[in-house]
């Protein structure tokens, strides 16, 4: 009888549970369908972002042609052609006798080959599928292709740090931010094209490894770091930022086994892989490379901290305090010994380049002469990132409000990148990704806050609706009370008892969270307060306008400032027509077809890569700037009179001398404007070259009549202004008027004894002089 009664009692309860389960399954299915639809929509947005990232970088190809830009990319292009033609092993053993004559250069041990490997793999992959693409077009289009991957990596990193909605913002910002486009337009075949993707992807894998604490993601971060080491010398930033993150987590009391597994896997595997790059070799474990010592020190600190953490559980409190005291004294003593050794010079402490990066004033003239190494101005940040700069503090605010291990990393990345980019304008490129991420977090959270609109029309209506709601709720409450009484009389369990398990479970979770046993990587979010309709609409419209002008600015900067190849120049005439200046390729083609194959060309180091790549001729110096003394000898020859310069020219077995001159068309990046750097670099090696002798009586650097005799007699002045005094350059101006410096030159009757003009381009931008083998023969080649 009791069994049948219990069965009758339990049957309604079982039916209710079945109904609840069916309702839950239906809700789960509908939720999964919504999630699937959102994932598809998210994938579509990312696909469109990739198309935008690729297409916005094609202005240079559409306006000019498929051509390599700038100076350094020409060496990368020449190396890639050699790699594709000769193969991997011959490339690593390649000794280039056409550069740095007569010294030569061992290419395999002096380059970061990641860019060349990527282009070669892409070339062979396309040819495997019968796409017969020329290697030049692969090199031209590699940077836009890598920008698509960088946008996806930015989405991955932001999603790990925050959420997927902020990730979409970050990917969209990253696709068109000018700070990154400056090194990723079509034709910009430089190391940064691959390096920025490798950097962002390494950071994303690292954050995921810290959150999950798995060997797999630590290994992924190490392999991504290896690709970064292959691609660019800026890997030093990564191998110092990640240990800094680990150190900050330890100091702030956020140590966990996940952190130990992630960093040990990353450091050990990443260091072993990086040592396989010939240019890096044993630097990561060498005391002669202080840039790598921070990572090694944090690795050792992590082992000690883990050891003491384990020892603390094994020893008594008194014993542990004694061990800790001895460890601190030993660490302080070791630190003092290292500092004393560094001061005495027995251990290299900081290299000159590393100290310059930290902000100290560099006295190396060759480093200071490069415009990319100059400090950044505020206008640079707004020009390269526009409104994103103003959204970075908003993103920082939200990160500090919801602090996690991942957020601490992105905060450290922001602070360090801001500092280093202010020291060197080139490093604005490193700052751009984190600015996009921080701005994305700020924009995403702000839009979420102000899209939570209170749709109540008026206060009275809201009060009325609340009263109606309370009235409607009273009936179910009364009914529930009656049902509870009936259930007690019938012997059925009440609903309050059915919820005891859930309540107990909630209490246990609360206690666990209070004890700190739950992961600290989850972002605690508070319920957003609703805003009025007017406020929400105003903020949304303001952001839409901000993003619209951001898009216009990025497109304009990309089109005007960053899509003009330095090898081909263009100017707009008064009637709106365009004049193209193709003097550089004209000069290099003349060298290629009108000089001996073993001819040696002396020029300033800026043009070395282009001469060897397009002119196929041997040069004395190039953009590698690996030998300051050799560059100083070239500068000494340029700064000296012809009678003194010819000694250096003949000693180096030079056949032709090339200079770039912009006085006729107003080209400001010519050798006359660079001449003072030649004087400074050569003056650091040769005391007879004094910079003050090249300034006039008023202390100004000029080329007019007030210029000093030393300036007028220098080989550079003579080669640039030879026959220029006979030329009419502007209406209403005297002959010999320099349009770049807006003065009439001071010396017009220039003659040579040991050199003779061999070739001058159409617009006088490049001038080539041949060295006479015997000045008594009075050889002459008509100028073209």
PDB file of C-alpha atoms in Angstrom, residues 603-729:
ATOM      1  CA  UNK A 603      77.888  56.012 -54.032  1.00  0.00           C
ATOM      2  CA  UNK A 604      76.464  56.846 -50.653  1.00  0.00           C
ATOM      3  CA  UNK A 605      75.178  53.790 -48.774  1.00  0.00           C
ATOM      4  CA  UNK A 606      71.486  54.668 -49.355  1.00  0.00           C
ATOM      5  CA  UNK A 607      71.621  53.472 -52.970  1.00  0.00           C
ATOM      6  CA  UNK A 608      73.766  50.342 -52.573  1.00  0.00           C
ATOM      7  CA  UNK A 609      70.929  47.813 -52.557  1.00  0.00           C
ATOM      8  CA  UNK A 610      69.253  49.360 -55.603  1.00  0.00           C
ATOM      9  CA  UNK A 611      72.473  49.440 -57.632  1.00  0.00           C
ATOM     10  CA  UNK A 612      73.212  45.760 -57.023  1.00  0.00           C
ATOM     11  CA  UNK A 613      69.584  44.671 -57.541  1.00  0.00           C
ATOM     12  CA  UNK A 614      68.708  46.733 -60.649  1.00  0.00           C
ATOM     13  CA  UNK A 615      72.092  47.774 -62.003  1.00  0.00           C
ATOM     14  CA  UNK A 616      73.735  44.405 -61.260  1.00  0.00           C
ATOM     15  CA  UNK A 617      77.025  46.119 -60.401  1.00  0.00           C
ATOM     16  CA  UNK A 618      79.404  45.879 -57.481  1.00  0.00           C
ATOM     17  CA  UNK A 619      79.154  48.560 -54.785  1.00  0.00           C
ATOM     18  CA  UNK A 620      81.464  49.649 -51.991  1.00  0.00           C
ATOM     19  CA  UNK A 621      78.800  50.216 -49.328  1.00  0.00           C
ATOM     20  CA  UNK A 622      75.097  49.532 -49.007  1.00  0.00           C
ATOM     21  CA  UNK A 623      72.174  49.803 -46.603  1.00  0.00           C
ATOM     22  CA  UNK A 624      73.441  47.055 -44.316  1.00  0.00           C
ATOM     23  CA  UNK A 625      75.758  49.666 -42.645  1.00  0.00           C
ATOM     24  CA  UNK A 626      77.767  46.834 -41.115  1.00  0.00           C
ATOM     25  CA  UNK A 627      81.151  48.534 -41.402  1.00  0.00           C
ATOM     26  CA  UNK A 628      81.258  52.119 -40.156  1.00  0.00           C
ATOM     27  CA  UNK A 629      84.908  52.599 -41.188  1.00  0.00           C
ATOM     28  CA  UNK A 630      84.231  51.618 -44.794  1.00  0.00           C
ATOM     29  CA  UNK A 631      81.289  54.032 -44.964  1.00  0.00           C
ATOM     30  CA  UNK A 632      83.505  56.738 -43.457  1.00  0.00           C
ATOM     31  CA  UNK A 633      86.039  56.248 -46.274  1.00  0.00           C
ATOM     32  CA  UNK A 634      83.336  56.865 -48.864  1.00  0.00           C
ATOM     33  CA  UNK A 635      82.216  59.940 -46.935  1.00  0.00           C
ATOM     34  CA  UNK A 636      85.838  61.121 -46.767  1.00  0.00           C
ATOM     35  CA  UNK A 637      86.126  60.876 -50.556  1.00  0.00           C
ATOM     36  CA  UNK A 638      82.864  62.817 -51.041  1.00  0.00           C
ATOM     37  CA  UNK A 639      83.863  65.556 -48.568  1.00  0.00           C
ATOM     38  CA  UNK A 640      87.397  66.087 -49.903  1.00  0.00           C
ATOM     39  CA  UNK A 641      88.645  67.961 -52.978  1.00  0.00           C
ATOM     40  CA  UNK A 642      89.167  65.935 -56.137  1.00  0.00           C
ATOM     41  CA  UNK A 643      92.947  65.756 -55.693  1.00  0.00           C
ATOM     42  CA  UNK A 644      92.552  64.114 -52.286  1.00  0.00           C
ATOM     43  CA  UNK A 645      89.498  62.030 -53.163  1.00  0.00           C
ATOM     44  CA  UNK A 646      91.180  60.336 -56.114  1.00  0.00           C
ATOM     45  CA  UNK A 647      93.572  58.567 -53.741  1.00  0.00           C
ATOM     46  CA  UNK A 648      90.700  56.820 -51.992  1.00  0.00           C
ATOM     47  CA  UNK A 649      88.912  56.147 -55.292  1.00  0.00           C
ATOM     48  CA  UNK A 650      91.936  54.464 -56.856  1.00  0.00           C
ATOM     49  CA  UNK A 651      92.753  52.608 -53.662  1.00  0.00           C
ATOM     50  CA  UNK A 652      89.261  51.066 -53.686  1.00  0.00           C
ATOM     51  CA  UNK A 653      89.479  50.338 -57.448  1.00  0.00           C
ATOM     52  CA  UNK A 654      86.396  52.435 -58.255  1.00  0.00           C
ATOM     53  CA  UNK A 655      85.256  52.737 -61.886  1.00  0.00           C
ATOM     54  CA  UNK A 656      82.179  54.967 -61.522  1.00  0.00           C
ATOM     55  CA  UNK A 657      80.892  57.463 -58.961  1.00  0.00           C
ATOM     56  CA  UNK A 658      77.144  58.034 -58.608  1.00  0.00           C
ATOM     57  CA  UNK A 659      75.384  60.948 -56.913  1.00  0.00           C
ATOM     58  CA  UNK A 660      71.723  61.912 -56.543  1.00  0.00           C
ATOM     59  CA  UNK A 661      70.893  65.568 -57.189  1.00  0.00           C
ATOM     60  CA  UNK A 662      67.498  67.286 -56.902  1.00  0.00           C
ATOM     61  CA  UNK A 663      68.356  70.903 -57.614  1.00  0.00           C
ATOM     62  CA  UNK A 664      66.644  70.968 -61.008  1.00  0.00           C
ATOM     63  CA  UNK A 665      63.225  69.570 -60.053  1.00  0.00           C
ATOM     64  CA  UNK A 666      63.137  70.348 -56.319  1.00  0.00           C
ATOM     65  CA  UNK A 667      63.803  66.827 -54.998  1.00  0.00           C
ATOM     66  CA  UNK A 668      64.780  67.362 -51.350  1.00  0.00           C
ATOM     67  CA  UNK A 669      66.141  63.888 -50.498  1.00  0.00           C
ATOM     68  CA  UNK A 670      69.298  64.344 -52.554  1.00  0.00           C
ATOM     69  CA  UNK A 671      72.942  63.999 -51.605  1.00  0.00           C
ATOM     70  CA  UNK A 672      73.500  67.708 -50.987  1.00  0.00           C
ATOM     71  CA  UNK A 673      70.982  67.608 -48.142  1.00  0.00           C
ATOM     72  CA  UNK A 674      72.584  64.400 -46.854  1.00  0.00           C
ATOM     73  CA  UNK A 675      76.094  65.760 -47.242  1.00  0.00           C
ATOM     74  CA  UNK A 676      76.520  66.925 -43.639  1.00  0.00           C
ATOM     75  CA  UNK A 677      75.973  63.365 -42.424  1.00  0.00           C
ATOM     76  CA  UNK A 678      78.744  62.218 -44.751  1.00  0.00           C
ATOM     77  CA  UNK A 679      80.978  64.862 -43.171  1.00  0.00           C
ATOM     78  CA  UNK A 680      80.041  63.819 -39.614  1.00  0.00           C
ATOM     79  CA  UNK A 681      80.488  60.090 -40.233  1.00  0.00           C
ATOM     80  CA  UNK A 682      83.836  60.531 -41.966  1.00  0.00           C
ATOM     81  CA  UNK A 683      84.942  63.078 -39.341  1.00  0.00           C
ATOM     82  CA  UNK A 684      84.549  60.423 -36.654  1.00  0.00           C
ATOM     83  CA  UNK A 685      87.267  58.341 -38.360  1.00  0.00           C
ATOM     84  CA  UNK A 686      89.374  60.925 -40.225  1.00  0.00           C
ATOM     85  CA  UNK A 687      90.306  63.967 -38.079  1.00  0.00           C
ATOM     86  CA  UNK A 688      91.144  66.097 -41.131  1.00  0.00           C
ATOM     87  CA  UNK A 689      87.434  66.325 -41.949  1.00  0.00           C
ATOM     88  CA  UNK A 690      86.004  69.089 -39.735  1.00  0.00           C
ATOM     89  CA  UNK A 691      82.282  69.811 -39.859  1.00  0.00           C
ATOM     90  CA  UNK A 692      82.674  73.508 -38.971  1.00  0.00           C
ATOM     91  CA  UNK A 693      84.588  74.120 -42.219  1.00  0.00           C
ATOM     92  CA  UNK A 694      81.421  73.382 -44.215  1.00  0.00           C
ATOM     93  CA  UNK A 695      79.397  76.193 -42.587  1.00  0.00           C
ATOM     94  CA  UNK A 696      79.580  79.796 -43.798  1.00  0.00           C
ATOM     95  CA  UNK A 697      80.522  82.802 -41.698  1.00  0.00           C
ATOM     96  CA  UNK A 698      77.011  82.992 -40.267  1.00  0.00           C
ATOM     97  CA  UNK A 699      77.140  79.331 -39.214  1.00  0.00           C
ATOM     98  CA  UNK A 700      74.687  78.216 -41.911  1.00  0.00           C
ATOM     99  CA  UNK A 701      74.915  75.277 -44.266  1.00  0.00           C
ATOM    100  CA  UNK A 702      74.405  76.698 -47.757  1.00  0.00           C
ATOM    101  CA  UNK A 703      75.549  76.299 -51.376  1.00  0.00           C
ATOM    102  CA  UNK A 704      75.368  79.939 -52.505  1.00  0.00           C
ATOM    103  CA  UNK A 705      78.186  82.469 -52.781  1.00  0.00           C
ATOM    104  CA  UNK A 706      78.610  82.619 -49.004  1.00  0.00           C
ATOM    105  CA  UNK A 707      79.581  78.925 -48.873  1.00  0.00           C
ATOM    106  CA  UNK A 708      83.110  78.205 -47.696  1.00  0.00           C
ATOM    107  CA  UNK A 709      85.943  77.218 -50.001  1.00  0.00           C
ATOM    108  CA  UNK A 710      86.012  73.753 -48.414  1.00  0.00           C
ATOM    109  CA  UNK A 711      82.371  73.269 -49.319  1.00  0.00           C
ATOM    110  CA  UNK A 712      82.737  74.532 -52.897  1.00  0.00           C
ATOM    111  CA  UNK A 713      85.803  72.397 -53.573  1.00  0.00           C
ATOM    112  CA  UNK A 714      84.365  69.170 -52.185  1.00  0.00           C
ATOM    113  CA  UNK A 715      83.825  66.333 -54.631  1.00  0.00           C
ATOM    114  CA  UNK A 716      80.122  66.140 -53.767  1.00  0.00           C
ATOM    115  CA  UNK A 717      79.552  69.824 -54.606  1.00  0.00           C
ATOM    116  CA  UNK A 718      81.477  69.511 -57.844  1.00  0.00           C
ATOM    117  CA  UNK A 719      79.675  66.382 -59.066  1.00  0.00           C
ATOM    118  CA  UNK A 720      76.214  67.746 -58.269  1.00  0.00           C
ATOM    119  CA  UNK A 721      76.710  71.234 -59.794  1.00  0.00           C
ATOM    120  CA  UNK A 722      78.921  70.386 -62.784  1.00  0.00           C
ATOM    121  CA  UNK A 723      77.410  72.217 -65.823  1.00  0.00           C
ATOM    122  CA  UNK A 724      74.483  73.272 -63.623  1.00  0.00           C
ATOM    123  CA  UNK A 725      75.509  76.939 -63.899  1.00  0.00           C
ATOM    124  CA  UNK A 726      74.560  76.842 -67.593  1.00  0.00           C
ATOM    125  CA  UNK A 727      71.035  75.602 -66.893  1.00  0.00           C
ATOM    126  CA  UNK A 728      67.873  77.704 -66.588  1.00  0.00           C
ATOM    127  CA  UNK A 729      65.695  75.930 -64.026  1.00  0.00           C
TER     128      UNK A 729
END
